XYZ file of N, CA and C in Angstrom:
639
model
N -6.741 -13.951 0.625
C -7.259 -13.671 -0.718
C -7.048 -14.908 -1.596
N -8.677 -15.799 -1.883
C -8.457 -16.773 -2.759
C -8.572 -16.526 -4.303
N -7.686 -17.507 -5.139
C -7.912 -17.029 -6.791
C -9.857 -17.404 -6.868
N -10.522 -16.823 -7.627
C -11.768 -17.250 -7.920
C -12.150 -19.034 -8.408
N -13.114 -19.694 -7.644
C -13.051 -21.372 -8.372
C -13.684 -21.176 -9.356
N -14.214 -20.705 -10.081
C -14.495 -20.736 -11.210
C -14.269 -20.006 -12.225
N -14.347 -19.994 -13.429
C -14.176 -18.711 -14.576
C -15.318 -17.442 -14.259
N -14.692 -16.177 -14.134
C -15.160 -15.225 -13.563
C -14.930 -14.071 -14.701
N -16.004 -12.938 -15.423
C -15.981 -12.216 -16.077
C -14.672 -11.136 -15.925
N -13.881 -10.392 -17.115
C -13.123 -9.659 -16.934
C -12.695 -8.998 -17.895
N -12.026 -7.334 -17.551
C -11.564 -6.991 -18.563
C -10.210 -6.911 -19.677
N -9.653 -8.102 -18.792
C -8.443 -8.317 -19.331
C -8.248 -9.817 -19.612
N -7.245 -10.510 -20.713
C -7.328 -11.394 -20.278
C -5.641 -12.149 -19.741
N -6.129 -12.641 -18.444
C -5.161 -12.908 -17.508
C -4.638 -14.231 -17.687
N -4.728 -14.548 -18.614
C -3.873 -15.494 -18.955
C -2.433 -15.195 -19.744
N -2.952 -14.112 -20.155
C -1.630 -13.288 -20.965
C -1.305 -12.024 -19.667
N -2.033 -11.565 -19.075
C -1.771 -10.609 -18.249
C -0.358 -11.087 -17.133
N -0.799 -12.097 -16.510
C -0.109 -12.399 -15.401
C 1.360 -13.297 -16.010
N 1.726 -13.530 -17.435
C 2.724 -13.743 -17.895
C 3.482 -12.863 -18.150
N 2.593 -11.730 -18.429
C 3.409 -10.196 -18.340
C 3.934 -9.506 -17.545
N 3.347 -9.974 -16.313
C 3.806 -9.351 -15.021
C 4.435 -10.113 -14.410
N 5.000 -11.134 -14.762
C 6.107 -12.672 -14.149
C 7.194 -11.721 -15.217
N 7.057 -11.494 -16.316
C 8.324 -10.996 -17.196
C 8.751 -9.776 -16.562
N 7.877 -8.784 -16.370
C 8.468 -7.415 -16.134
C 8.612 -7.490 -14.314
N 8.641 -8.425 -13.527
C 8.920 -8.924 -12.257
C 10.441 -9.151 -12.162
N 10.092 -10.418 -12.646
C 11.510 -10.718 -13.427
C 12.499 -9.954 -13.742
N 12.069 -9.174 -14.377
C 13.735 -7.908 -14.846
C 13.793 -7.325 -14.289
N 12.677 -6.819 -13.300
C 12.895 -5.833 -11.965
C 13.775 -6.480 -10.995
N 13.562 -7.694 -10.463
C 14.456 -8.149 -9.772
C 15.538 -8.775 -10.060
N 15.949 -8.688 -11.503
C 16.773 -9.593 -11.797
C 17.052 -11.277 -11.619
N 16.314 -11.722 -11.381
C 16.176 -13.291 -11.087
C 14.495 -13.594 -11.389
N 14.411 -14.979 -11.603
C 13.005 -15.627 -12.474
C 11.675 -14.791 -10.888
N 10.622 -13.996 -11.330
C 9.605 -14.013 -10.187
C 8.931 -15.274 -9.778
N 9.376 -15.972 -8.711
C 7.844 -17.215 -9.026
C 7.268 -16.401 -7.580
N 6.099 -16.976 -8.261
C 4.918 -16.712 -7.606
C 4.042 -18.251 -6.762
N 4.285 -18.119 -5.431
C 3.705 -19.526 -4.497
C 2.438 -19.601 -4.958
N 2.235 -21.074 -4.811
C 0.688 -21.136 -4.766
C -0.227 -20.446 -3.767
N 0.328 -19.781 -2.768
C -0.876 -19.460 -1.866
C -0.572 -18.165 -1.617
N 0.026 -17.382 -2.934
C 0.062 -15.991 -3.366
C -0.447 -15.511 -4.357
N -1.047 -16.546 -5.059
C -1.689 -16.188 -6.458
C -3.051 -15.294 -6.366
N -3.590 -15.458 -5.752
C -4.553 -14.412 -4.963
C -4.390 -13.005 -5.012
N -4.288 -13.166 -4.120
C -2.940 -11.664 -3.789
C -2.888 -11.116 -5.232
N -1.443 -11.938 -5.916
C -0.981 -11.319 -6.884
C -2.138 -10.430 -8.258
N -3.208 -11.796 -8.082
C -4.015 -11.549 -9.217
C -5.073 -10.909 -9.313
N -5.468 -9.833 -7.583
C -6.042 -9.358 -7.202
C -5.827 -7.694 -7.325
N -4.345 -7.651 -7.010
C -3.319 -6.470 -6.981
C -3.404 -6.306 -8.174
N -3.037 -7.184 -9.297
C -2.909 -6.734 -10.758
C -4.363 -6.160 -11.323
N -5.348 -6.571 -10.746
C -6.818 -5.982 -11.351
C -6.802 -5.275 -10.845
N -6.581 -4.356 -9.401
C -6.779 -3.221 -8.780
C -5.864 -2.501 -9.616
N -5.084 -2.957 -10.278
C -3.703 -1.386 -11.138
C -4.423 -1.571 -12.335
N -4.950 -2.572 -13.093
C -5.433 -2.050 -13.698
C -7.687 -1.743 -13.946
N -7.319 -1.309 -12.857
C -9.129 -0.834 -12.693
C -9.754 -2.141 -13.509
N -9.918 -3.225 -13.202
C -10.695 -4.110 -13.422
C -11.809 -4.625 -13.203
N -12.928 -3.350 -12.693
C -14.389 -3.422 -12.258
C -15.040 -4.427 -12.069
N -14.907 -5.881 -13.369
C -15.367 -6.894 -13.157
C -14.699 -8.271 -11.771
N -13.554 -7.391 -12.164
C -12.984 -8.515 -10.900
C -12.957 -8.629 -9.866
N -12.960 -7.057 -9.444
C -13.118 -6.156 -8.520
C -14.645 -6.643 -7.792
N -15.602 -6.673 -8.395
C -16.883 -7.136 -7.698
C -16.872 -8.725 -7.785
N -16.332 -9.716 -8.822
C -16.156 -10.515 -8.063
C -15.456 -11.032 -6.987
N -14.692 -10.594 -6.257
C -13.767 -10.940 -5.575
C -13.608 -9.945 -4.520
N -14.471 -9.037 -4.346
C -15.011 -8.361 -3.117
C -14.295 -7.454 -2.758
N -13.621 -7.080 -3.564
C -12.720 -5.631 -3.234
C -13.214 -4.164 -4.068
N -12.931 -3.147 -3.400
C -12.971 -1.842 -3.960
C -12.092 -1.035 -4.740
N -12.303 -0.775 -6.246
C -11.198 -0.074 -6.761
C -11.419 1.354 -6.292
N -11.972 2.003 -5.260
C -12.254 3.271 -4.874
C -11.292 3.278 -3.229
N -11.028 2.163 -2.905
C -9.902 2.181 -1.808
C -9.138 1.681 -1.889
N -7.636 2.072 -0.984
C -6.602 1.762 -1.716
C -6.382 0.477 -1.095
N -4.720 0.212 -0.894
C -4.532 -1.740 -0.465
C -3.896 -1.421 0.939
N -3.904 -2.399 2.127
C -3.497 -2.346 3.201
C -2.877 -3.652 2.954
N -1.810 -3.942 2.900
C -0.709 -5.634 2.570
C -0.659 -5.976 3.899
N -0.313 -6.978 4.340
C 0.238 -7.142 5.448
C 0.612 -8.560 5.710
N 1.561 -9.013 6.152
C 2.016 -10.119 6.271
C 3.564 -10.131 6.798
N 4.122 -11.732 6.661
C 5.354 -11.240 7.946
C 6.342 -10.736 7.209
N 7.569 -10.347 8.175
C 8.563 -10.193 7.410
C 9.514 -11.131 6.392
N 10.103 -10.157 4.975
C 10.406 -10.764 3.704
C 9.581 -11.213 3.062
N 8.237 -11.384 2.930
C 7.426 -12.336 2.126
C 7.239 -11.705 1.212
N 7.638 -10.136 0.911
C 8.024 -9.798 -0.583
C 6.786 -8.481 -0.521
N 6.143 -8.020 0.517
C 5.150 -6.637 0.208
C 5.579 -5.387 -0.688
N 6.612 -4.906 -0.049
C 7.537 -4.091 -0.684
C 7.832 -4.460 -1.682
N 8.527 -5.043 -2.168
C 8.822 -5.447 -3.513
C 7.787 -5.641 -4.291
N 6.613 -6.282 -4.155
C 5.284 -6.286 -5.059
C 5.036 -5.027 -5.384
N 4.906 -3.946 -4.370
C 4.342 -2.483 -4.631
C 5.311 -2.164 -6.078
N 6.797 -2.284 -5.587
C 7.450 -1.571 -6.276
C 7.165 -2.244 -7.896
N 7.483 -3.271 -7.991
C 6.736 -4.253 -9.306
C 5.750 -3.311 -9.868
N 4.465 -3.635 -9.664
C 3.401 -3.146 -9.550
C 4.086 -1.190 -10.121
N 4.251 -0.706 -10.042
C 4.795 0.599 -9.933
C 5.203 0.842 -11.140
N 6.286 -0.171 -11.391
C 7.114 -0.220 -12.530
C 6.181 -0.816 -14.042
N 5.350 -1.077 -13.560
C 4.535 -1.774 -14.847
C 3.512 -1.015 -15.766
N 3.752 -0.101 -15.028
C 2.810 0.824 -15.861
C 1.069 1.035 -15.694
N 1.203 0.587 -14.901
C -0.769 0.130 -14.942
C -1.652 1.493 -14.998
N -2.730 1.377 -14.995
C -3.786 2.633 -14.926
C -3.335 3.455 -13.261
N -3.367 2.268 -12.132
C -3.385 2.756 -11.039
C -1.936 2.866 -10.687
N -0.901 2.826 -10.917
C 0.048 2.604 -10.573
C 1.334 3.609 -10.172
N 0.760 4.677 -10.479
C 1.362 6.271 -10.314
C 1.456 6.380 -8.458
N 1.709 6.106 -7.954
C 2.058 5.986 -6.343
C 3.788 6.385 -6.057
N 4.142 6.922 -4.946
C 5.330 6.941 -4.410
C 5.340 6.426 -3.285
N 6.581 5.728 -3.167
C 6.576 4.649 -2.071
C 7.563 5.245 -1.054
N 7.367 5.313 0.325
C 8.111 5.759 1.247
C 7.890 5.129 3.045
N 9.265 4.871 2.965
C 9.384 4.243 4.327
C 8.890 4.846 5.239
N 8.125 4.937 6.108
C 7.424 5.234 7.853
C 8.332 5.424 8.368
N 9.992 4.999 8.520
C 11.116 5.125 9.241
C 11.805 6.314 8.597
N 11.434 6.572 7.199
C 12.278 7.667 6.853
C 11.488 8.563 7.244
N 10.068 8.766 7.068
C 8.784 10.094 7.388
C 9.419 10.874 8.923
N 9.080 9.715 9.801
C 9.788 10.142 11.379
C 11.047 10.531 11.108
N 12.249 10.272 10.482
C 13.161 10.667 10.579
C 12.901 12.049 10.291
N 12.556 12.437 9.146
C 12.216 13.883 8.323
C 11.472 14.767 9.618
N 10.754 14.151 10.617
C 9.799 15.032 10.791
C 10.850 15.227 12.033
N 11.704 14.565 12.974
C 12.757 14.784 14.429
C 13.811 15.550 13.419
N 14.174 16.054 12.031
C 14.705 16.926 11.669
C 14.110 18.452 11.472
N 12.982 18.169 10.495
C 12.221 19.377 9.791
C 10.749 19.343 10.605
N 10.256 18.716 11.745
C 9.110 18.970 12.266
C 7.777 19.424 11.792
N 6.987 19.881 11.747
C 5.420 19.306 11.477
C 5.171 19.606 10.170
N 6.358 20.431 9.472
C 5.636 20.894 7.843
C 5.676 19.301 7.900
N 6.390 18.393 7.857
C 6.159 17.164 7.306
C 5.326 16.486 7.527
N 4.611 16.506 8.367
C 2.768 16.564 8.166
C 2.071 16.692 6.890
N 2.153 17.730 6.955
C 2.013 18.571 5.902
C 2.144 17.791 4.156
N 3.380 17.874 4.374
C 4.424 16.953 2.887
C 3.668 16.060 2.847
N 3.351 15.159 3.960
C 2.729 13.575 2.969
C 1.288 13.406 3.464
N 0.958 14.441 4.035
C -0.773 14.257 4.194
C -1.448 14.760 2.639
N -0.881 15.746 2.442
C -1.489 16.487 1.281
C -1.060 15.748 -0.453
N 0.634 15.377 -0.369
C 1.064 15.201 -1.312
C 1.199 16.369 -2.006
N 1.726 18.060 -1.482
C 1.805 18.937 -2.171
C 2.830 19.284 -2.395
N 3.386 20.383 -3.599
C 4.873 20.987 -3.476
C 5.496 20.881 -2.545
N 6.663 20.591 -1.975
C 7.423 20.885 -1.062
C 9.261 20.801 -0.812
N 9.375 21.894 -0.652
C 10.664 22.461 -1.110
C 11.003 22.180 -2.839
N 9.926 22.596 -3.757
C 10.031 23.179 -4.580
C 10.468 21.528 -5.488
N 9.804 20.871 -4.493
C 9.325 19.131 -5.514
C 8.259 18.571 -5.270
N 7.537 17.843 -6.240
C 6.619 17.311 -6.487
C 6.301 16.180 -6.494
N 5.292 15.866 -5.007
C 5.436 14.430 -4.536
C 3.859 14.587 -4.603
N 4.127 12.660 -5.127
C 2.939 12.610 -5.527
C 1.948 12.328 -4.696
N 0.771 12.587 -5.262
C -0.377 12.442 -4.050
C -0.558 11.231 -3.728
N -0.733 10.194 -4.553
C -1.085 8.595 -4.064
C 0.034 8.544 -3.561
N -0.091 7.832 -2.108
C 1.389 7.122 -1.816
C 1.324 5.541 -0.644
N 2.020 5.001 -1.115
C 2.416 3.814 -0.501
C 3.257 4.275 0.514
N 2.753 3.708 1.735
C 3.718 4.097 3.166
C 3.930 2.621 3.433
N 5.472 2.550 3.469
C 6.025 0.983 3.546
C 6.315 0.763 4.869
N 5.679 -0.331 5.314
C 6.717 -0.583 6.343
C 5.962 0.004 8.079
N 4.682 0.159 7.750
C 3.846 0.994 9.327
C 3.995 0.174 10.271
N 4.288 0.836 11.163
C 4.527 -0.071 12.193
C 6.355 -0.340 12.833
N 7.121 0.195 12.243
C 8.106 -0.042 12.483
C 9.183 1.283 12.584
N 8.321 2.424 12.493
C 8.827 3.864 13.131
C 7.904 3.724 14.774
N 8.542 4.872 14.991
C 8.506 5.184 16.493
C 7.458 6.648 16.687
N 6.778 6.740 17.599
C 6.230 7.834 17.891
C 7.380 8.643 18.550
N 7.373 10.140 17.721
C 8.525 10.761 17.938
C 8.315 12.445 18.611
N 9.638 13.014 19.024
C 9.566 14.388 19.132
C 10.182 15.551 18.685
N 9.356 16.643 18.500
C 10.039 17.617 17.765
C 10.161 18.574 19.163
N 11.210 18.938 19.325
C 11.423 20.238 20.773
C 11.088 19.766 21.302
N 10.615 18.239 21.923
C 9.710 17.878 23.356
C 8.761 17.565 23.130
N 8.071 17.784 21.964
C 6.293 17.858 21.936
C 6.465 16.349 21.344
N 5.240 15.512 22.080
C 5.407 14.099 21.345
C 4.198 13.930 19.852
N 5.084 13.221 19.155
C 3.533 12.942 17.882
C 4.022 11.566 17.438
N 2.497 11.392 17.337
C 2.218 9.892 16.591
C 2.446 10.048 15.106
N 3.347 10.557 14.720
C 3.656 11.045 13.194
C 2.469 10.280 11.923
N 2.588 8.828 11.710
C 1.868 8.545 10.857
C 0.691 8.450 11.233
N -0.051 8.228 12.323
C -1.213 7.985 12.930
C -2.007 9.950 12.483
N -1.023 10.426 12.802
C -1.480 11.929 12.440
C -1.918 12.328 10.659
N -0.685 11.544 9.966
C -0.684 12.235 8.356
C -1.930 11.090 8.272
N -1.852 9.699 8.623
C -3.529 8.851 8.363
C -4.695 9.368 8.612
N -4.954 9.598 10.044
C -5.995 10.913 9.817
C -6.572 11.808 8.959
N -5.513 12.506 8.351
C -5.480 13.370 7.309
C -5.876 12.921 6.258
N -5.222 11.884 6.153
C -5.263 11.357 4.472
C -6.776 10.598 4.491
N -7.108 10.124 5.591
C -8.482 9.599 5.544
C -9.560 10.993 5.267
N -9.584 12.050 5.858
C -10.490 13.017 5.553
C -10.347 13.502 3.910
N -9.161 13.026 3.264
C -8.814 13.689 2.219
C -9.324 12.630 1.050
N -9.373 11.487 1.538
C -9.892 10.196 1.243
C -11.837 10.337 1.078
N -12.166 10.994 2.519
C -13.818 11.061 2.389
C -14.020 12.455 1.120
N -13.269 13.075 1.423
C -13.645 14.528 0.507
C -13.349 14.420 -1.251
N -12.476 13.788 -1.574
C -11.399 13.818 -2.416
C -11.332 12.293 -3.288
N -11.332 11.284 -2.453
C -10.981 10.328 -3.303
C -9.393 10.218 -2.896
N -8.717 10.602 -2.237
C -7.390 10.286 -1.947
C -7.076 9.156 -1.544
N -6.175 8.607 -2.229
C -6.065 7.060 -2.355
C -4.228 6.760 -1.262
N -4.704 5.913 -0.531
C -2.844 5.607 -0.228
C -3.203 4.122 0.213
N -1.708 3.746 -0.147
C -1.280 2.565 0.140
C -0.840 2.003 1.568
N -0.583 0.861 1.798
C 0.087 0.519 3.203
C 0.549 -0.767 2.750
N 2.074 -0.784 3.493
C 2.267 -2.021 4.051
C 2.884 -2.534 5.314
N 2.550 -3.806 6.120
C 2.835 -3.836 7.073
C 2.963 -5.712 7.755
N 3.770 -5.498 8.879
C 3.992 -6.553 10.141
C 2.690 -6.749 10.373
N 2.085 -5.628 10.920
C 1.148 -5.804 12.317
C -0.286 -6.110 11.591
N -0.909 -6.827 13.641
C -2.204 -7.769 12.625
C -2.872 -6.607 13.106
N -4.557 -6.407 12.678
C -5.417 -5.676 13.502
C -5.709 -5.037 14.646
N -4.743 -6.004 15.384
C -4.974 -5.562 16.789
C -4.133 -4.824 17.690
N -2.614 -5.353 16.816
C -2.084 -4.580 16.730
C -1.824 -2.898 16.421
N -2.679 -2.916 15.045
C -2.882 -1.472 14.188
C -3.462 -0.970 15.519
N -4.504 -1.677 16.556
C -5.247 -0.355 16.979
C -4.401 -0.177 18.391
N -3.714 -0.743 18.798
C -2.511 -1.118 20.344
C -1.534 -0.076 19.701
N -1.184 -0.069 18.568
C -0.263 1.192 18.207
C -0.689 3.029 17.930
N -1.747 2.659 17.310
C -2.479 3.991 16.614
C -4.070 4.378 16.912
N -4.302 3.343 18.033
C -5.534 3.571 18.242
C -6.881 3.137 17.410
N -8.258 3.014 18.482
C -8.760 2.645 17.877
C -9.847 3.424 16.608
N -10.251 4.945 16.633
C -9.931 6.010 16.295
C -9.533 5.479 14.750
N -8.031 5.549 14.854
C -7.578 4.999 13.008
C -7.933 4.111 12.917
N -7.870 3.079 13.412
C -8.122 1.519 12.763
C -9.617 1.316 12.465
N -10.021 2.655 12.649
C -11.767 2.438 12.400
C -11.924 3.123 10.728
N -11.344 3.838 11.086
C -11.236 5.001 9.220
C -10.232 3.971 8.604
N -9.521 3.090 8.959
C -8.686 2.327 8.084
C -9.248 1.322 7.097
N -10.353 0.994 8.442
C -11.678 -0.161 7.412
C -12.053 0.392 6.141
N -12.224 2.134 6.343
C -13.082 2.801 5.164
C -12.041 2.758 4.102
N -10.659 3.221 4.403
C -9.905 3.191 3.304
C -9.339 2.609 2.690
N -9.529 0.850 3.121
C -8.630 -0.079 2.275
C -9.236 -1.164 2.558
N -9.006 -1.259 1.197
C -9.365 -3.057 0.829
C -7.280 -4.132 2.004
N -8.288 -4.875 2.944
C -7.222 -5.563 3.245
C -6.938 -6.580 2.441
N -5.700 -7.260 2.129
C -5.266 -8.445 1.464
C -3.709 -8.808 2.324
N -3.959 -10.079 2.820
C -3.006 -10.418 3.430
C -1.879 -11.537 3.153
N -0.851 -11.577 2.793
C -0.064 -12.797 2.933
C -0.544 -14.083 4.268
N -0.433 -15.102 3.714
C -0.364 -15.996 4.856
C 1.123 -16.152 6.114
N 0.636 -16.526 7.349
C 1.759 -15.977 8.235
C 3.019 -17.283 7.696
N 2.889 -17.731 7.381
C 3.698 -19.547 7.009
C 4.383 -18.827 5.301
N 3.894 -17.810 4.890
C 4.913 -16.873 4.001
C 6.050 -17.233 3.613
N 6.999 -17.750 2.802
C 8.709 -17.915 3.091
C 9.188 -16.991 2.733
N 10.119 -16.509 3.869
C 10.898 -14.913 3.709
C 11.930 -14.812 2.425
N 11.790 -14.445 1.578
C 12.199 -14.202 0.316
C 13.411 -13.598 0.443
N 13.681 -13.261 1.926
C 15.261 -12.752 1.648
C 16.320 -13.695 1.742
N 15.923 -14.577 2.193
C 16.842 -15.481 2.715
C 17.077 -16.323 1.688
């Protein structure tokens, strides 16, 4: 994802925008956000998708009607952008973020209602999770079992959420390790075909510097 070369129509203006979101970055993480040169893309792409930026959105070839698929290596900061992003208040920004490692865990405890829980985003056990959601981290749970029976846990609630996506407008997030070819060596090719429909991809570069370190 390149910044646009030229001055490009919009409804915000991002010259003040993206100083706002270096500040409220910033206090989220407690230390200055910088932002690489060969993330500015990305960043300034993500910030028009939260806030429904139609004009930017068609220049720069993405859909504010699907959600984001991140992907890039580990530490280069995916997770942490979502959560940013989250905290800022934007139009789009009402999402709950949840680990793929915790989902499987939930489901080799409490078994298939949890299907259920994050396909739909409905009541459950008498809390209210929200329907948009960011699933962090795909790719790094395990296909698991409940009594013996095996399931592709997220490959199953994606499914779902894609039909809920054609009917509905149901929007979810992703982030992840794995490249394309991966997605379909894990989950088939089946999802990675409805995945095209539901998300705008935007990727970190693999040369990334791991931000944890």
């Amino acid at each position: 994802m390149q910044l646009p070369e030229k001055a490009i129509e919009s409804r915000y203006d991002y010259t003040k925008v993206i100083p706002w979101f270096r500040k409220k970055a910033s206090k989220f993480i407690g230390k200055e956000y910088v932002i690489a040169e060969s993330e500015k893309g990305i960043i300034f792409a993500l910030v028009a998708w939260m806030l429904k930026d139609d004009l930017v959105a068609k220049e720069m070839n993405f859909d504010l009607n699907k959600g984001i698929l991140l992907s890039g290596p580990i530490g280069c900061g995916k997770t942490t952008l979502f959560k940013i992003l989250r905290n800022c208040n934007c139009p789009a920004g009402n999402y709950g973020i949840v680990s793929t490692r915790q989902i499987v865990s939930e489901f080799m405890r409490e078994g298939y209602e949890i299907l259920e829980k994050y396909s739909n985003g409905i009541p459950y056990n008498n809390q209210q999770k929200s329907k948009y959601l960011c699933f962090d981290d795909l790719g790094t749970e395990t296909s698991s079992k409940y009594f013996g029976n095996d399931c592709n846990v997220m490959a199953e609630i994606l499914l779902t959420r894609y039909d809920l996506f054609k009917e509905k407008g149901l929007i979810t997030h992703i982030t992840t390790n794995l490249s394309s070819s991966e997605i379909e060596s894990q989950y088939g090719n089946r999802l990675r075909s409805r995945m095209r429909e539901m998300f705008n991809l935007f990727g970190y570069e693999e040369s990334s510097e791991d931000k944890r370190k």
